[in-house]
C-alpha positions as semicolon CSV with decimal commas, in nm:
position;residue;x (nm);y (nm);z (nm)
1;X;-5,986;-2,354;1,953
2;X;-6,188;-2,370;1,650
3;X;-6,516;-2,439;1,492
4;X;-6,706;-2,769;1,505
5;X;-6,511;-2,997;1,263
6;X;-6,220;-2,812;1,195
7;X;-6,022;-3,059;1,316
8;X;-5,926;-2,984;1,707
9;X;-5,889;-3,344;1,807
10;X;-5,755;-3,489;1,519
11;X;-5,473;-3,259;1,603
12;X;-5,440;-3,356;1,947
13;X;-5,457;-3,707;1,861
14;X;-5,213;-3,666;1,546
15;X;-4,915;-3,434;1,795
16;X;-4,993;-3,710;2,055
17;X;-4,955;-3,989;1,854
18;X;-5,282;-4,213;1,962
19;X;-5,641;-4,198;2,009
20;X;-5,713;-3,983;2,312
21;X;-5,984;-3,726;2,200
22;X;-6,283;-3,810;2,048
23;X;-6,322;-3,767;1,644
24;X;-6,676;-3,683;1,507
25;X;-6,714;-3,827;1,169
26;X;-7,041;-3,651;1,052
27;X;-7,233;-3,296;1,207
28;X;-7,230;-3,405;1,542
29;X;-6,999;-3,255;1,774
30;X;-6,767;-3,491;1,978
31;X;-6,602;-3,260;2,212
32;X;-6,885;-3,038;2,446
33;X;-6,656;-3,044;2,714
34;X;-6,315;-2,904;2,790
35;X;-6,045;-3,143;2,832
36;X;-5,669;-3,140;2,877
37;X;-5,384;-3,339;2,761
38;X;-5,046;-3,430;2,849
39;X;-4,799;-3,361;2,581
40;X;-4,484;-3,577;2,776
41;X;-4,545;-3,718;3,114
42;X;-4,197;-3,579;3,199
43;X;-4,306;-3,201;3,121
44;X;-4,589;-2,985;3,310
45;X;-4,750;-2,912;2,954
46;X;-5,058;-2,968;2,834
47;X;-5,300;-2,873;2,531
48;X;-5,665;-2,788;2,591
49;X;-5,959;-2,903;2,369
50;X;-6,213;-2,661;2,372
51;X;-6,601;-2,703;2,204
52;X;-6,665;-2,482;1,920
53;X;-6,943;-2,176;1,912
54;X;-7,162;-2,369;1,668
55;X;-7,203;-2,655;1,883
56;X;-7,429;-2,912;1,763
57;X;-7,602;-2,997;2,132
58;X;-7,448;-2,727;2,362
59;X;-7,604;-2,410;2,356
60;X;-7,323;-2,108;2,233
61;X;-7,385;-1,977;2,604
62;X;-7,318;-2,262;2,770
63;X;-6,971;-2,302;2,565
64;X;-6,894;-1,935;2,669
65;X;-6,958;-2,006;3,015
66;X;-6,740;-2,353;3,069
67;X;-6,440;-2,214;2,848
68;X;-6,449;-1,845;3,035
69;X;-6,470;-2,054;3,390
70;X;-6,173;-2,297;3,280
71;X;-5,946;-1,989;3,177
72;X;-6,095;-1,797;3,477
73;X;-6,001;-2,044;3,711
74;X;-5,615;-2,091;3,538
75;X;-5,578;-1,750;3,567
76;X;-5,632;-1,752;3,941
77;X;-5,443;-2,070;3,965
78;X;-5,154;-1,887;3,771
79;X;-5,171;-1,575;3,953
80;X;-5,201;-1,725;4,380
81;X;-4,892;-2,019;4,243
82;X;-4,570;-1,904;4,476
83;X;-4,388;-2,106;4,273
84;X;-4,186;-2,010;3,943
85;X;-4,308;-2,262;3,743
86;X;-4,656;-2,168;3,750
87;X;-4,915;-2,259;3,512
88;X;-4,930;-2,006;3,234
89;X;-5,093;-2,024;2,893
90;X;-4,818;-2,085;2,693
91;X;-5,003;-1,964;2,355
92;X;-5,315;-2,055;2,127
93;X;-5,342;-2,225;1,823
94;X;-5,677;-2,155;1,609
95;X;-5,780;-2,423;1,356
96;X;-6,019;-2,372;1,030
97;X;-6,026;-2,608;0,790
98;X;-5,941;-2,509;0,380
99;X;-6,204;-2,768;0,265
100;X;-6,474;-2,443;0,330
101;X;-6,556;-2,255;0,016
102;X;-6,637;-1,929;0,202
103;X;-6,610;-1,783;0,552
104;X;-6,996;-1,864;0,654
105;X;-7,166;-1,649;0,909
106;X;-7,081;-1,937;1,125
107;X;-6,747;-1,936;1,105
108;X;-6,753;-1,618;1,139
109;X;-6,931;-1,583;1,499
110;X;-6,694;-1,831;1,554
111;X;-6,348;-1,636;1,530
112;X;-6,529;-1,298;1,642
113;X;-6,608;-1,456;2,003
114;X;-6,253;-1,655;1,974
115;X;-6,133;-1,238;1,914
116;X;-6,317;-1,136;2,213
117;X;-6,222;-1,450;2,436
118;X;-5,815;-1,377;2,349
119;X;-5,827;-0,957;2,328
120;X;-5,551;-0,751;2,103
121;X;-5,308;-0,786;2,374
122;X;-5,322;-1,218;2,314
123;X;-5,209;-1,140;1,868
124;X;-4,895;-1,212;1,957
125;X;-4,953;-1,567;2,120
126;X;-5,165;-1,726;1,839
127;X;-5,089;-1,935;1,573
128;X;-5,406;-1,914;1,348
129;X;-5,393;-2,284;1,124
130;X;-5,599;-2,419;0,855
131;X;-5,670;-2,822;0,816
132;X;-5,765;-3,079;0,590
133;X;-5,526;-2,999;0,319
134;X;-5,586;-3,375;0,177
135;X;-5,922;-3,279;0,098
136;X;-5,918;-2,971;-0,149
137;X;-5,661;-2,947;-0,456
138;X;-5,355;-2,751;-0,403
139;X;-5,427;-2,424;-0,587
140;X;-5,784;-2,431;-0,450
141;X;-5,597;-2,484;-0,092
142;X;-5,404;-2,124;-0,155
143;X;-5,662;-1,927;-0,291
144;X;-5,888;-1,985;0,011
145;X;-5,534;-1,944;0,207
146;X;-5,507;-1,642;0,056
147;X;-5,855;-1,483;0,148
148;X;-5,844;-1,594;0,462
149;X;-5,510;-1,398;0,504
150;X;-5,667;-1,087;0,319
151;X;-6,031;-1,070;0,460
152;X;-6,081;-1,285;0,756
153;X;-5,722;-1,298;0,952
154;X;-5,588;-0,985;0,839
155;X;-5,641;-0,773;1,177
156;X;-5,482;-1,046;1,396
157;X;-5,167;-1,122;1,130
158;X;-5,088;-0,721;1,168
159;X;-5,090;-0,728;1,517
160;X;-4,847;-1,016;1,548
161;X;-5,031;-1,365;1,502
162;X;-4,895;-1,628;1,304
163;X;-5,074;-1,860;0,965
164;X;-4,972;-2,211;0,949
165;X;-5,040;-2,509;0,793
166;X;-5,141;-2,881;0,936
167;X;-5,088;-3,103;0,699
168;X;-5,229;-3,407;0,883
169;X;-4,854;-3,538;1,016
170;X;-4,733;-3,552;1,350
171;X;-4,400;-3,372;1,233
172;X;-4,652;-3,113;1,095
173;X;-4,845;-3,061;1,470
174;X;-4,506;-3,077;1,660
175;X;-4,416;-2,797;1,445
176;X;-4,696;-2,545;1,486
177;X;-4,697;-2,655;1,904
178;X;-4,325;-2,567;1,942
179;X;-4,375;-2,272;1,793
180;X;-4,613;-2,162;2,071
181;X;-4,352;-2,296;2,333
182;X;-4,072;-2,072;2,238
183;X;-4,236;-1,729;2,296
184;X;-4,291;-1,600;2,652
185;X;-4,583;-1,716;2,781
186;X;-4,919;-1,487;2,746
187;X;-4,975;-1,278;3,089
188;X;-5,377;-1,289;3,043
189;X;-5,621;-1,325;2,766
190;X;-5,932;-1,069;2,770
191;X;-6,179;-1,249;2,922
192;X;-5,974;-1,394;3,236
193;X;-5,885;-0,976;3,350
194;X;-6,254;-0,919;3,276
195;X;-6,362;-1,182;3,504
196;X;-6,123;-1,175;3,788
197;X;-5,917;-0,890;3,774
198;X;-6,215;-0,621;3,678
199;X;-6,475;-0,876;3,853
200;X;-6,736;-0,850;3,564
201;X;-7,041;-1,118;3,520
202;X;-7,005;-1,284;3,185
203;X;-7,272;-1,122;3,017
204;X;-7,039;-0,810;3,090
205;X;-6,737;-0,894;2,951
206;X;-6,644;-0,873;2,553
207;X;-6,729;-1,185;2,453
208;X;-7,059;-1,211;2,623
209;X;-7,198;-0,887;2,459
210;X;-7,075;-0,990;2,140
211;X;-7,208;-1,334;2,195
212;X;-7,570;-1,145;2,281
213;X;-7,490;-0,912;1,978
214;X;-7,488;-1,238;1,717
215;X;-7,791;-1,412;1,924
216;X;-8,008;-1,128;1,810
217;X;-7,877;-1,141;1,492
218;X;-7,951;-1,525;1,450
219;X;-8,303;-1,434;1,657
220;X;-8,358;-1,169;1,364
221;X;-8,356;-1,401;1,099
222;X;-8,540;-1,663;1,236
223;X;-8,814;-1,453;1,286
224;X;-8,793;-1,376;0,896
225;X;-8,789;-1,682;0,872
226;X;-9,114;-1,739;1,089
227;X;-9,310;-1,516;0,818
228;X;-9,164;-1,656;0,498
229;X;-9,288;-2,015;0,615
230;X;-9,608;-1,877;0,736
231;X;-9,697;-1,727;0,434
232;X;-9,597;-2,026;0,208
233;X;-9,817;-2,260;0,473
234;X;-10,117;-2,007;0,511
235;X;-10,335;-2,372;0,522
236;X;-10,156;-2,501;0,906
237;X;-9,855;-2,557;1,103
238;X;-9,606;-2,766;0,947
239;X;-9,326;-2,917;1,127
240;X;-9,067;-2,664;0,974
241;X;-9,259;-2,378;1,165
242;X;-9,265;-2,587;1,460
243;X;-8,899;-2,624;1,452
244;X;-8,855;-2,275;1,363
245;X;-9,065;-2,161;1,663
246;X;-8,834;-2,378;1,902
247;X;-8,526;-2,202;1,761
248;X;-8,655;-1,847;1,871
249;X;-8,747;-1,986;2,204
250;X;-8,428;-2,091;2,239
251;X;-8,281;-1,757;2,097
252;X;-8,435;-1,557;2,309
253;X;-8,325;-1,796;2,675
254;X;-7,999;-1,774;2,578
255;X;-8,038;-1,380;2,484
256;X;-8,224;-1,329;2,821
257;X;-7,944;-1,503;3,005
258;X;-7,724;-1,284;2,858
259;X;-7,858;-1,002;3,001
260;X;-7,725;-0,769;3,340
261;X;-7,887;-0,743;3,582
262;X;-8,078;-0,404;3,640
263;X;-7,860;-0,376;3,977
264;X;-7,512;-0,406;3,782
265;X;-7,607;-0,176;3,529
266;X;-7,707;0,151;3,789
267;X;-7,403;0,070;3,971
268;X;-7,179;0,066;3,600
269;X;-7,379;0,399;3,549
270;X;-7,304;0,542;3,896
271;X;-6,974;0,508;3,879
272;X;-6,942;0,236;4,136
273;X;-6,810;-0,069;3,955
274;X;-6,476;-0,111;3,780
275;X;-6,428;-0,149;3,397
């Protein structure tokens, strides 16, 4: 998991040794999908390419909804298997690349929903990674390292997740996978008890309020946004206030999809549902 451009399939494709997920070589997003991939064709192990939260043509909903369905439906698959070698998730591996200057408010969102998706309970399972070492100089690689460490990852390091390094080599990816492989599997992240075990909508569960939480925030400053053009094109529309207005349109569908329905919420407040 990661943001858009950190580096996800290049990862896959670097630990697998050929071309088998699509790179994106400018802001476009290649992967709005999930998709799994074989690690050996003699093992029952796979890695999972998930779409990032700032998703270039997929709304952040959308993502929410196929990657809490995918781990929904694992979950179940995991949990009905009468067999001992059922499908678990073996662990998670977070990428965010060093070439970033500062922790945006993107990149942010990004690891708060990947927070909310996982749970406390998941710390333990994740190897949180940082790419494109080629690209920055060494000391300018371990400073951001080191605020990253400090400011961003701090929470999840104390409660047990890892920091690595991908240093573009397969020897390098092999590494950070095998580390996954050797701890017990994880039992269930958040969101797949929220949606099967507690039976919660989406919009109910962690990540989906969150999710709703930094839609109004993004709704919030497009609207201040909305005023500061209007005011500097007092004359007529211009196409930045067009585009503008099509963001908060698009805010607010997404928001409204969000929300629960008036039903769920007198039954939460009754008493009457779990969680």
């Amino acid at each position: 998991m990661g943001p858009t451009g950190a580096g996800k399939s290049t990862f896959i494709n670097t630990l697998l040794g050929g071309n088998y997920a699509r790179v994106g070589n400018d802001l476009q997003s290649e992967t709005q999908h999930i998709y799994h991939y074989q690690l050996a064709p003699n093992r029952r192990i796979f890695i999972v390419d998930t779409p990032g939260f700032d998703d270039t043509s997929t709304k952040d909903r959308e993502i929410l909804r196929r990657i809490a369905v995918w781990m929904a439906k694992s979950y179940i698959v995991m949990t009905l298997s009468r067999y001992s070698d059922k499908m678990k998730v073996g662990g998670i591996i977070y990428l965010q690349e060093i070439t970033q200057a500062r922790v945006t408010g993107t990149v942010r969102r990004n690891f708060d929903m990947f927070e909310k998706l996982c749970g406390p309970n998941a710390a333990m399972h994740i190897i949180l990674t940082t790419t494109k070492w080629s690209d920055v100089k060494a000391e300018v690689g371990v400073q951001r390292e080191i605020q990253l460490r400090d400011q961003f990852w701090n929470a999840m390091l104390r409660d047990g997740s890892k920091m690595r390094q991908f240093r573009g080599t397969q020897n390098s990816a092999e590494a950070i996978v095998k580390e996954v492989l050797v701890r017990r599997a994880l039992d269930a992240a958040q969101i797949q008890e929220e949606l099967v075990e507690v039976d919660k909508l989406l919009s109910e569960t962690e990540a989906g309020r969150t999710l709703r939480y930094t839609l109004k925030e993004a709704l919030e400053e497009q609207r201040k946004m909305a005023v500061r053009l209007r005011a500097e094109h007092s004359n007529g529309v211009c196409d930045q206030i067009i585009e503008n207005d099509n963001k908060i349109r698009a805010l607010l569908g997404q928001i409204n999809a969000l929300d629960i329905p008036l039903g769920r919420r007198i039954l939460r407040v009754l008493g009457l549902l779990k969680g």
